[in-house]
mmCIF file of C-alpha atoms in Angstrom:
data_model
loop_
_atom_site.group_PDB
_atom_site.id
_atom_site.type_symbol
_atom_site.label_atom_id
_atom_site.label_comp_id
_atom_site.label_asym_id
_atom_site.label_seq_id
_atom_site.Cartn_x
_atom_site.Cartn_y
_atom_site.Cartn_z
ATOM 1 C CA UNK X 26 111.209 114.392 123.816
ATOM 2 C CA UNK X 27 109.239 116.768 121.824
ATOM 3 C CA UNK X 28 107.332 115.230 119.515
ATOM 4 C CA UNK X 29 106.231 112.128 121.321
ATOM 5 C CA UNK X 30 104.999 110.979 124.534
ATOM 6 C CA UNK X 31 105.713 107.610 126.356
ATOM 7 C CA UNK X 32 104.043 106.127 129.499
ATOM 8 C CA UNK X 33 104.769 102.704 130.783
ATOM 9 C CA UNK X 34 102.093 100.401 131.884
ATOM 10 C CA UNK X 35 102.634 96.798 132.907
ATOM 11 C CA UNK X 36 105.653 96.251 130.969
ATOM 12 C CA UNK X 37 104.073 97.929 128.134
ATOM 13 C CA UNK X 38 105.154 101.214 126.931
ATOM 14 C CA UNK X 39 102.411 103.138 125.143
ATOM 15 C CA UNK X 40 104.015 105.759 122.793
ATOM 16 C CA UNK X 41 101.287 108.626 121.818
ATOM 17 C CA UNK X 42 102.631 110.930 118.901
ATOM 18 C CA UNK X 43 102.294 114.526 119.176
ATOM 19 C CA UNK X 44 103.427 117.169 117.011
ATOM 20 C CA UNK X 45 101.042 119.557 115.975
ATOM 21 C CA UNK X 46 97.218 118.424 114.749
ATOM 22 C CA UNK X 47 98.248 115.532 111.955
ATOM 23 C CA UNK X 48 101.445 114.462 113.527
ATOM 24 C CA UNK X 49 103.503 115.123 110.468
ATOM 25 C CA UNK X 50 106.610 113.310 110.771
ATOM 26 C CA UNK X 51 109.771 115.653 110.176
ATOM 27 C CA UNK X 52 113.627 115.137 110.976
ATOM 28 C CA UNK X 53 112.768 115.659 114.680
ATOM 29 C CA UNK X 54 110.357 113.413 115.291
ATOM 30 C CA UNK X 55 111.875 110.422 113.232
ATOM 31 C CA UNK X 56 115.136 110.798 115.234
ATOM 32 C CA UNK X 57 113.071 110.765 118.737
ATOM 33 C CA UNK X 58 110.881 107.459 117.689
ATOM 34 C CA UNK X 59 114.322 106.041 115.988
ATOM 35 C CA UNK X 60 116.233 106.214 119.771
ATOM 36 C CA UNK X 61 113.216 105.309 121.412
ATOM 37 C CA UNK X 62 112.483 101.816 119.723
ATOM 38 C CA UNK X 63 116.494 101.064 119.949
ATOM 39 C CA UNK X 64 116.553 101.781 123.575
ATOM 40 C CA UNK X 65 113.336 99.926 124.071
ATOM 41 C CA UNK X 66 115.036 97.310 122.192
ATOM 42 C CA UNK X 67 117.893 96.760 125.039
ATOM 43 C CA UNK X 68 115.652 97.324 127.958
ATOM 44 C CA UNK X 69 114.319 94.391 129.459
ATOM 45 C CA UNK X 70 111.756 95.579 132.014
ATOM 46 C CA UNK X 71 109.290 96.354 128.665
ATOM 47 C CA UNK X 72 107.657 93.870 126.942
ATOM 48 C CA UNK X 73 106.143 95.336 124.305
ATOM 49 C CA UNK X 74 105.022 98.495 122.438
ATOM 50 C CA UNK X 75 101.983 100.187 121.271
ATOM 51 C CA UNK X 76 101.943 103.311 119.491
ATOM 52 C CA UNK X 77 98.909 105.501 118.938
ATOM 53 C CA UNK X 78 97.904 109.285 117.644
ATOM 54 C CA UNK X 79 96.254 111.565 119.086
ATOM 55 C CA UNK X 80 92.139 113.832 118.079
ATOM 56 C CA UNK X 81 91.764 112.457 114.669
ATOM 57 C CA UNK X 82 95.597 111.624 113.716
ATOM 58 C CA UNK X 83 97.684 108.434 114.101
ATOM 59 C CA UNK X 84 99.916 110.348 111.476
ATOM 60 C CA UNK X 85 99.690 112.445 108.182
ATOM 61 C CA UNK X 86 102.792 110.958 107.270
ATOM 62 C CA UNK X 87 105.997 113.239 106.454
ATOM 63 C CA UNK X 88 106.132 116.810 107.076
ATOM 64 C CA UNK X 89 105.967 117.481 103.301
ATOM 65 C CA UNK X 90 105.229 121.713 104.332
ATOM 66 C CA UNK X 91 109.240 121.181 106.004
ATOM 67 C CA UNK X 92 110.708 119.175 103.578
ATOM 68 C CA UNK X 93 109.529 121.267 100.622
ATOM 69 C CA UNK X 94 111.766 123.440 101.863
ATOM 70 C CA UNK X 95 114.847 121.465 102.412
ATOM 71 C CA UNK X 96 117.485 121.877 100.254
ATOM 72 C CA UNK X 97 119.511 118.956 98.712
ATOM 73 C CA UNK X 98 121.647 117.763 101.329
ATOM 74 C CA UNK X 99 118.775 118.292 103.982
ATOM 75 C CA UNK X 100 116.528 116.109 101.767
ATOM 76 C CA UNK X 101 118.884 113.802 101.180
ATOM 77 C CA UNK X 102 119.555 113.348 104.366
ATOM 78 C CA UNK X 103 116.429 112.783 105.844
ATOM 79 C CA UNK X 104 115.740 110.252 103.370
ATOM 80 C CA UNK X 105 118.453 108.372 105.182
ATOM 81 C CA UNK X 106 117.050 108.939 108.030
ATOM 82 C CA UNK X 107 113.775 107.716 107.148
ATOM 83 C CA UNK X 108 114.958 105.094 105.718
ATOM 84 C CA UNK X 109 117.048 104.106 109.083
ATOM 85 C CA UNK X 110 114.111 104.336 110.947
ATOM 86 C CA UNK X 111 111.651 101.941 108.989
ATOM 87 C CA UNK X 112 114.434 99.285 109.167
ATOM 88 C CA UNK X 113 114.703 99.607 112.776
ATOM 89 C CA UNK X 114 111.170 99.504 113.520
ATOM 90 C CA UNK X 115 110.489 96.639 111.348
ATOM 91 C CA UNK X 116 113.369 94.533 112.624
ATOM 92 C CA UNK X 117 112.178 95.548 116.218
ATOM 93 C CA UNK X 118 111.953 91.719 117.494
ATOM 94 C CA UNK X 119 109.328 92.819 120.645
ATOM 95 C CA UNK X 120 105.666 92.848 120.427
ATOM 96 C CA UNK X 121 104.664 96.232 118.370
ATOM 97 C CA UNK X 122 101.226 97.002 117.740
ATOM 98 C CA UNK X 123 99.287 100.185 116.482
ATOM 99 C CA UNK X 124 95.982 102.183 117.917
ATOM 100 C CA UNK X 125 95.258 103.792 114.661
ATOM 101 C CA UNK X 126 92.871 106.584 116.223
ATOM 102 C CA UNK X 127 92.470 108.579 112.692
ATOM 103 C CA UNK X 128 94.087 109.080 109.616
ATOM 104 C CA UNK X 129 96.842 106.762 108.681
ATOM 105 C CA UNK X 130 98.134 107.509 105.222
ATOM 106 C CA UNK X 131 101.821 107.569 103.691
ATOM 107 C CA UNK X 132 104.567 107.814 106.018
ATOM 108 C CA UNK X 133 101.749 107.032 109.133
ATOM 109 C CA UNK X 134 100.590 104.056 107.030
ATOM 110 C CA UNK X 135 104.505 102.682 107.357
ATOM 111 C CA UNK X 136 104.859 102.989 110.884
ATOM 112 C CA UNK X 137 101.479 100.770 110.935
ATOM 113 C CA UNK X 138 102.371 98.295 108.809
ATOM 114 C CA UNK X 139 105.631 97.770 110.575
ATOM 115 C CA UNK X 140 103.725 96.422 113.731
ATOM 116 C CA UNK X 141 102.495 93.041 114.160
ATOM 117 C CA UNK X 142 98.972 93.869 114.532
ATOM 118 C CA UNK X 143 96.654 97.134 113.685
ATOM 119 C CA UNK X 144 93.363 97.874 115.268
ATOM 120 C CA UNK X 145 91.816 101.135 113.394
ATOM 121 C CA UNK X 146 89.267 103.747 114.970
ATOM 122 C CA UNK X 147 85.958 103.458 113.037
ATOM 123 C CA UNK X 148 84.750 106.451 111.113
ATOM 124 C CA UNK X 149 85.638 109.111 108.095
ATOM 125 C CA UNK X 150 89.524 107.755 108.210
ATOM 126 C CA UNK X 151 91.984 106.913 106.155
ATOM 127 C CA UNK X 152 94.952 104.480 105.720
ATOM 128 C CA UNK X 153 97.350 103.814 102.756
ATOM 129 C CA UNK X 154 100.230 103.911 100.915
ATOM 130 C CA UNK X 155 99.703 107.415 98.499
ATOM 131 C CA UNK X 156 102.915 108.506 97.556
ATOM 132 C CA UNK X 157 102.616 107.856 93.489
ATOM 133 C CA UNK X 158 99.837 110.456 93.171
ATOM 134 C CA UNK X 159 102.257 112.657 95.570
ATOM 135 C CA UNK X 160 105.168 112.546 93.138
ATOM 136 C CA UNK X 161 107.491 110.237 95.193
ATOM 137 C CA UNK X 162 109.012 107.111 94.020
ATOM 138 C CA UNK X 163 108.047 104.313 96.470
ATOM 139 C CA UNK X 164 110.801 102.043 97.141
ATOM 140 C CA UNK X 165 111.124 98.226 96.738
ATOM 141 C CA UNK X 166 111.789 98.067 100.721
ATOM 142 C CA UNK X 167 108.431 99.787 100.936
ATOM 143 C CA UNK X 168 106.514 97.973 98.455
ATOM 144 C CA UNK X 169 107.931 94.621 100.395
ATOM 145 C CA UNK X 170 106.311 95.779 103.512
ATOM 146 C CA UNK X 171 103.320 96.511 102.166
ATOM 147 C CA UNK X 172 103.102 93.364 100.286
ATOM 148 C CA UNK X 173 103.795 91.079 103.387
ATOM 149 C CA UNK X 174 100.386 91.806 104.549
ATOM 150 C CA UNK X 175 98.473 92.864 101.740
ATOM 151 C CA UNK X 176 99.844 89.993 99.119
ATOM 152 C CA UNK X 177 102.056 91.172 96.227
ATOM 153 C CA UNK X 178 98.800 91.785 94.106
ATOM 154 C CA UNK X 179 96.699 93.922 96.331
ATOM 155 C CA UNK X 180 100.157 95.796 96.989
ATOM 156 C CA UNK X 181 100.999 96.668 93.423
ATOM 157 C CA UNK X 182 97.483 97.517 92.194
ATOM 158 C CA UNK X 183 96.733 100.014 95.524
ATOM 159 C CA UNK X 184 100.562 100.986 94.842
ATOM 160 C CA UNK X 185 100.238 102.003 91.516
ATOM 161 C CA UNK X 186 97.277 104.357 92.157
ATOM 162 C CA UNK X 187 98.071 105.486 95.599
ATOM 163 C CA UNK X 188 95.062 104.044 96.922
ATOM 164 C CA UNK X 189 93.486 105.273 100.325
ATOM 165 C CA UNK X 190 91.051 102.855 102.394
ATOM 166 C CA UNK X 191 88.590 103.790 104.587
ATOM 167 C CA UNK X 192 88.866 101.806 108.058
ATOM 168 C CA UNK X 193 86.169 98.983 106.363
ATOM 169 C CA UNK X 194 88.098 98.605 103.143
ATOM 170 C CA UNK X 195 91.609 97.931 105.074
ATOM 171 C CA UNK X 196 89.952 95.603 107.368
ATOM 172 C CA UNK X 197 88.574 93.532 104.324
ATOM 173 C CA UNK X 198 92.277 93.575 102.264
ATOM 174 C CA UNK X 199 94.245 92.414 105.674
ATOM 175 C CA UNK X 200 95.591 96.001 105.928
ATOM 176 C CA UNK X 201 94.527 96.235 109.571
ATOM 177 C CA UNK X 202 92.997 93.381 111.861
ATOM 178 C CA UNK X 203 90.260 95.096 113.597
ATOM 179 C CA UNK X 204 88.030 98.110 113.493
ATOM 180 C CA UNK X 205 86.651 99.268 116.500
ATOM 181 C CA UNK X 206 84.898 102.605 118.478
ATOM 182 C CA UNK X 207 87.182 105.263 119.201
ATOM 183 C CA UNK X 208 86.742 105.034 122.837
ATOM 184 C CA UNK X 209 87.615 101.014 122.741
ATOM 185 C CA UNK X 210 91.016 101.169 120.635
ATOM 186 C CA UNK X 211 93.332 101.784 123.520
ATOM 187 C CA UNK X 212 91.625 98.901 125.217
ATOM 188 C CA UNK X 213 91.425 96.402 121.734
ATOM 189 C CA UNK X 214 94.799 97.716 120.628
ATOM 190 C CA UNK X 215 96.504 96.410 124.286
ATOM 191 C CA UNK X 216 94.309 93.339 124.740
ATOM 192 C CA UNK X 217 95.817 92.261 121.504
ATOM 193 C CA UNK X 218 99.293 92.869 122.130
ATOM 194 C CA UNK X 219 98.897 91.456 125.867
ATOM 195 C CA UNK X 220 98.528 88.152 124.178
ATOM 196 C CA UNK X 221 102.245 88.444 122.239
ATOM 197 C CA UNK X 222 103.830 89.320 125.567
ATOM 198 C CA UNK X 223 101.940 86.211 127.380
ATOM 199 C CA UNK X 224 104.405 83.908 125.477
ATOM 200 C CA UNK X 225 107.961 83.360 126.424
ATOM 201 C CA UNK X 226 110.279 86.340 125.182
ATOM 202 C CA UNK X 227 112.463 84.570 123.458
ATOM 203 C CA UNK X 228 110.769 81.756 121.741
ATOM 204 C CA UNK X 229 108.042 84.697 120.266
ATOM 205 C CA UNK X 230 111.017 87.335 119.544
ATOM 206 C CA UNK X 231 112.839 84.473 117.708
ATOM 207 C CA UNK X 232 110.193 83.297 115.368
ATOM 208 C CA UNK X 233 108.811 87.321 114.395
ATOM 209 C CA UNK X 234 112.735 87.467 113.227
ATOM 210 C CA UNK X 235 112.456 84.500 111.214
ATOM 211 C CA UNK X 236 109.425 85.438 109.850
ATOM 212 C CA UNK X 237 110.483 88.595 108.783
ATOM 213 C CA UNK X 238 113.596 87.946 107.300
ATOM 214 C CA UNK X 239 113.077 89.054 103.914
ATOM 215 C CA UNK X 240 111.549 92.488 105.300
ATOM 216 C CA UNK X 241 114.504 92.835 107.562
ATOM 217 C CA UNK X 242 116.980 92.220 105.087
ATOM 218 C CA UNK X 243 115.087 94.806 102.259
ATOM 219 C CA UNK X 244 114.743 97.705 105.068
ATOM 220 C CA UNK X 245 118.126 97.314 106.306
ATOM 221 C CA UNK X 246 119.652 96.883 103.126
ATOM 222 C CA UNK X 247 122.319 99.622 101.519
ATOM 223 C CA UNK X 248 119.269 101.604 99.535
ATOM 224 C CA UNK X 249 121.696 104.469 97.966
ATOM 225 C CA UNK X 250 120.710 103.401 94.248
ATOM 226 C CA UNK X 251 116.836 103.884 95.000
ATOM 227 C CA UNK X 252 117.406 106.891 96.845
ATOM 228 C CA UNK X 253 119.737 108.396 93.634
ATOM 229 C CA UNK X 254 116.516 107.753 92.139
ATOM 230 C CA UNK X 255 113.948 109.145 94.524
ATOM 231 C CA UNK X 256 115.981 112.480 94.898
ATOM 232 C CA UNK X 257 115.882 112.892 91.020
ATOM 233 C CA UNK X 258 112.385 112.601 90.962
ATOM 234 C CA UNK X 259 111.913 114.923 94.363
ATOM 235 C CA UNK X 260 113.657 117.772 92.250
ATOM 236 C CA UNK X 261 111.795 117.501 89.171
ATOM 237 C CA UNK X 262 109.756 120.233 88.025
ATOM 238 C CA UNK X 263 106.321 117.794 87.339
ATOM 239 C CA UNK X 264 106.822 116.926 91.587
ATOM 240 C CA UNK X 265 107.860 120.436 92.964
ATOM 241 C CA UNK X 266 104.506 121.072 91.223
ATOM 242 C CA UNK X 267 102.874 118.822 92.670
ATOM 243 C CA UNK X 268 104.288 119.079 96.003
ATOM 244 C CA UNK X 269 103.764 122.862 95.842
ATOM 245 C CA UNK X 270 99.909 122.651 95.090
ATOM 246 C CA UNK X 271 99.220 120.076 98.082
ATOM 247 C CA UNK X 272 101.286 122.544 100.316
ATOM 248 C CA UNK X 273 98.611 125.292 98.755
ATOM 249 C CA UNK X 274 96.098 123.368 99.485
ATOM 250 C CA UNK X 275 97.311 122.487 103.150
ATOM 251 C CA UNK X 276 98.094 126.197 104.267
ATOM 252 C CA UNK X 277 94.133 127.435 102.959
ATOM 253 C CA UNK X 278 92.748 124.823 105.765
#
């Protein structure tokens, strides 16, 4: 794999992402963390899963430099493909839980909030949903997600104006569950997941499916008509503006 790294320890298989300095997600790395979690899925010598950045990145969220550049099938298709992969990670039934070493926002903050716990590096980061103010439609299958943790109030209001928390802030809204040192958040991040795998498999697998049932059936359902929507927007002149001054902005650092 290219744009990951996995290492198995005790039945737990740490997953480290690792493309380039933010870990921008693009069509490669989606597919790579989309096989992993289904084969981790079937394979019953791992218990669990915790997945974790790397310097001062858990992820930037999507490659938005590549997929400027995309033209309308590509886009279109790595919607889908994006879409496939936050249904499969939130319907993965093992333990999941994120080290969020750095910044977390967008596309990163997704792959967080898909995991049953988050433990967040302290320090100048930040985590959130902040695709509005990027020129992207957020999805109900999104806005579901982020509700389930945040409450449907907190979720539309920091929706609505693509609000960013520092590591403090998403502690105190339920966004993650524990701030910690940098050095410690391998160390919190496992000690918390350690206690999901203690219980038996299939009694804790069962009830996170249960639990989730309204999540799994929003990211797994058919989500062409949203899409039809998001595309629309993506090709709009007010968003390839947009789109085109943050890419500006990103290629002067």
């Amino acid at each position: 794999m290219n744009t990951i790294k996995v290492s198995i320890k005790d039945r737990l298989a740490i997953v480290t992402l690792n493309r380039g300095k933010s870990n921008a997600m693009n069509r490669e790395m989606i597919t790579e963390l989309t096989d992993l979690f289904r084969n981790i899925e079937n394979d019953d010598n791992i218990g669990g899963v915790m997945i974790t950045g790397q310097a001062h990145f858990f992820s930037a969220g999507l490659d938005l430099m590549e997929l400027y550049h995309y033209n309308e099938e590509e886009v279109k298709s790595f919607w889908e493909l994006f879409f496939k992969f936050a249904g499969t990670i939130v319907s993965f039934k093992k333990p999941l839980a994120a080290a969020i070493n750095g910044h977390s926002p967008a596309g990163g903050c997704v792959i967080a909030l898909a995991c049953d716990t988050r433990v967040m590096a302290e320090g100048k980061y930040i985590i959130g949903l902040n695709e509005v103010p990027v020129g992207i439609i957020v999805p109900d299958s999104i806005y579901q997600v982020y509700s389930f943790w945040l409450g449907k109030a907190n979720a539309s209001r920091s929706l609505l104006e693509g609000k960013l928390f520092s590591p403090q802030e998403a502690l105190a809204i339920g966004l993650v569950d524990e701030v910690v040192n940098a050095d410690s958040i391998l160390t919190a991040t496992e000690r918390r997941i350690r206690k999901y795998m203690a219980f038996e498999s299939n009694t804790w697998q069962q009830s996170k499916v249960n639990i989730r049932k309204e999540l799994i059936q929003a990211t797994t359902a058919d989500q062409t008509d949203v899409l039809a929507l998001m595309l629309k927007q993506w090709w709009s002149p007010n968003t390839r503006n947009i789109l085109k001054t943050i890419i500006d902005n990103l290629q002067k650092k």
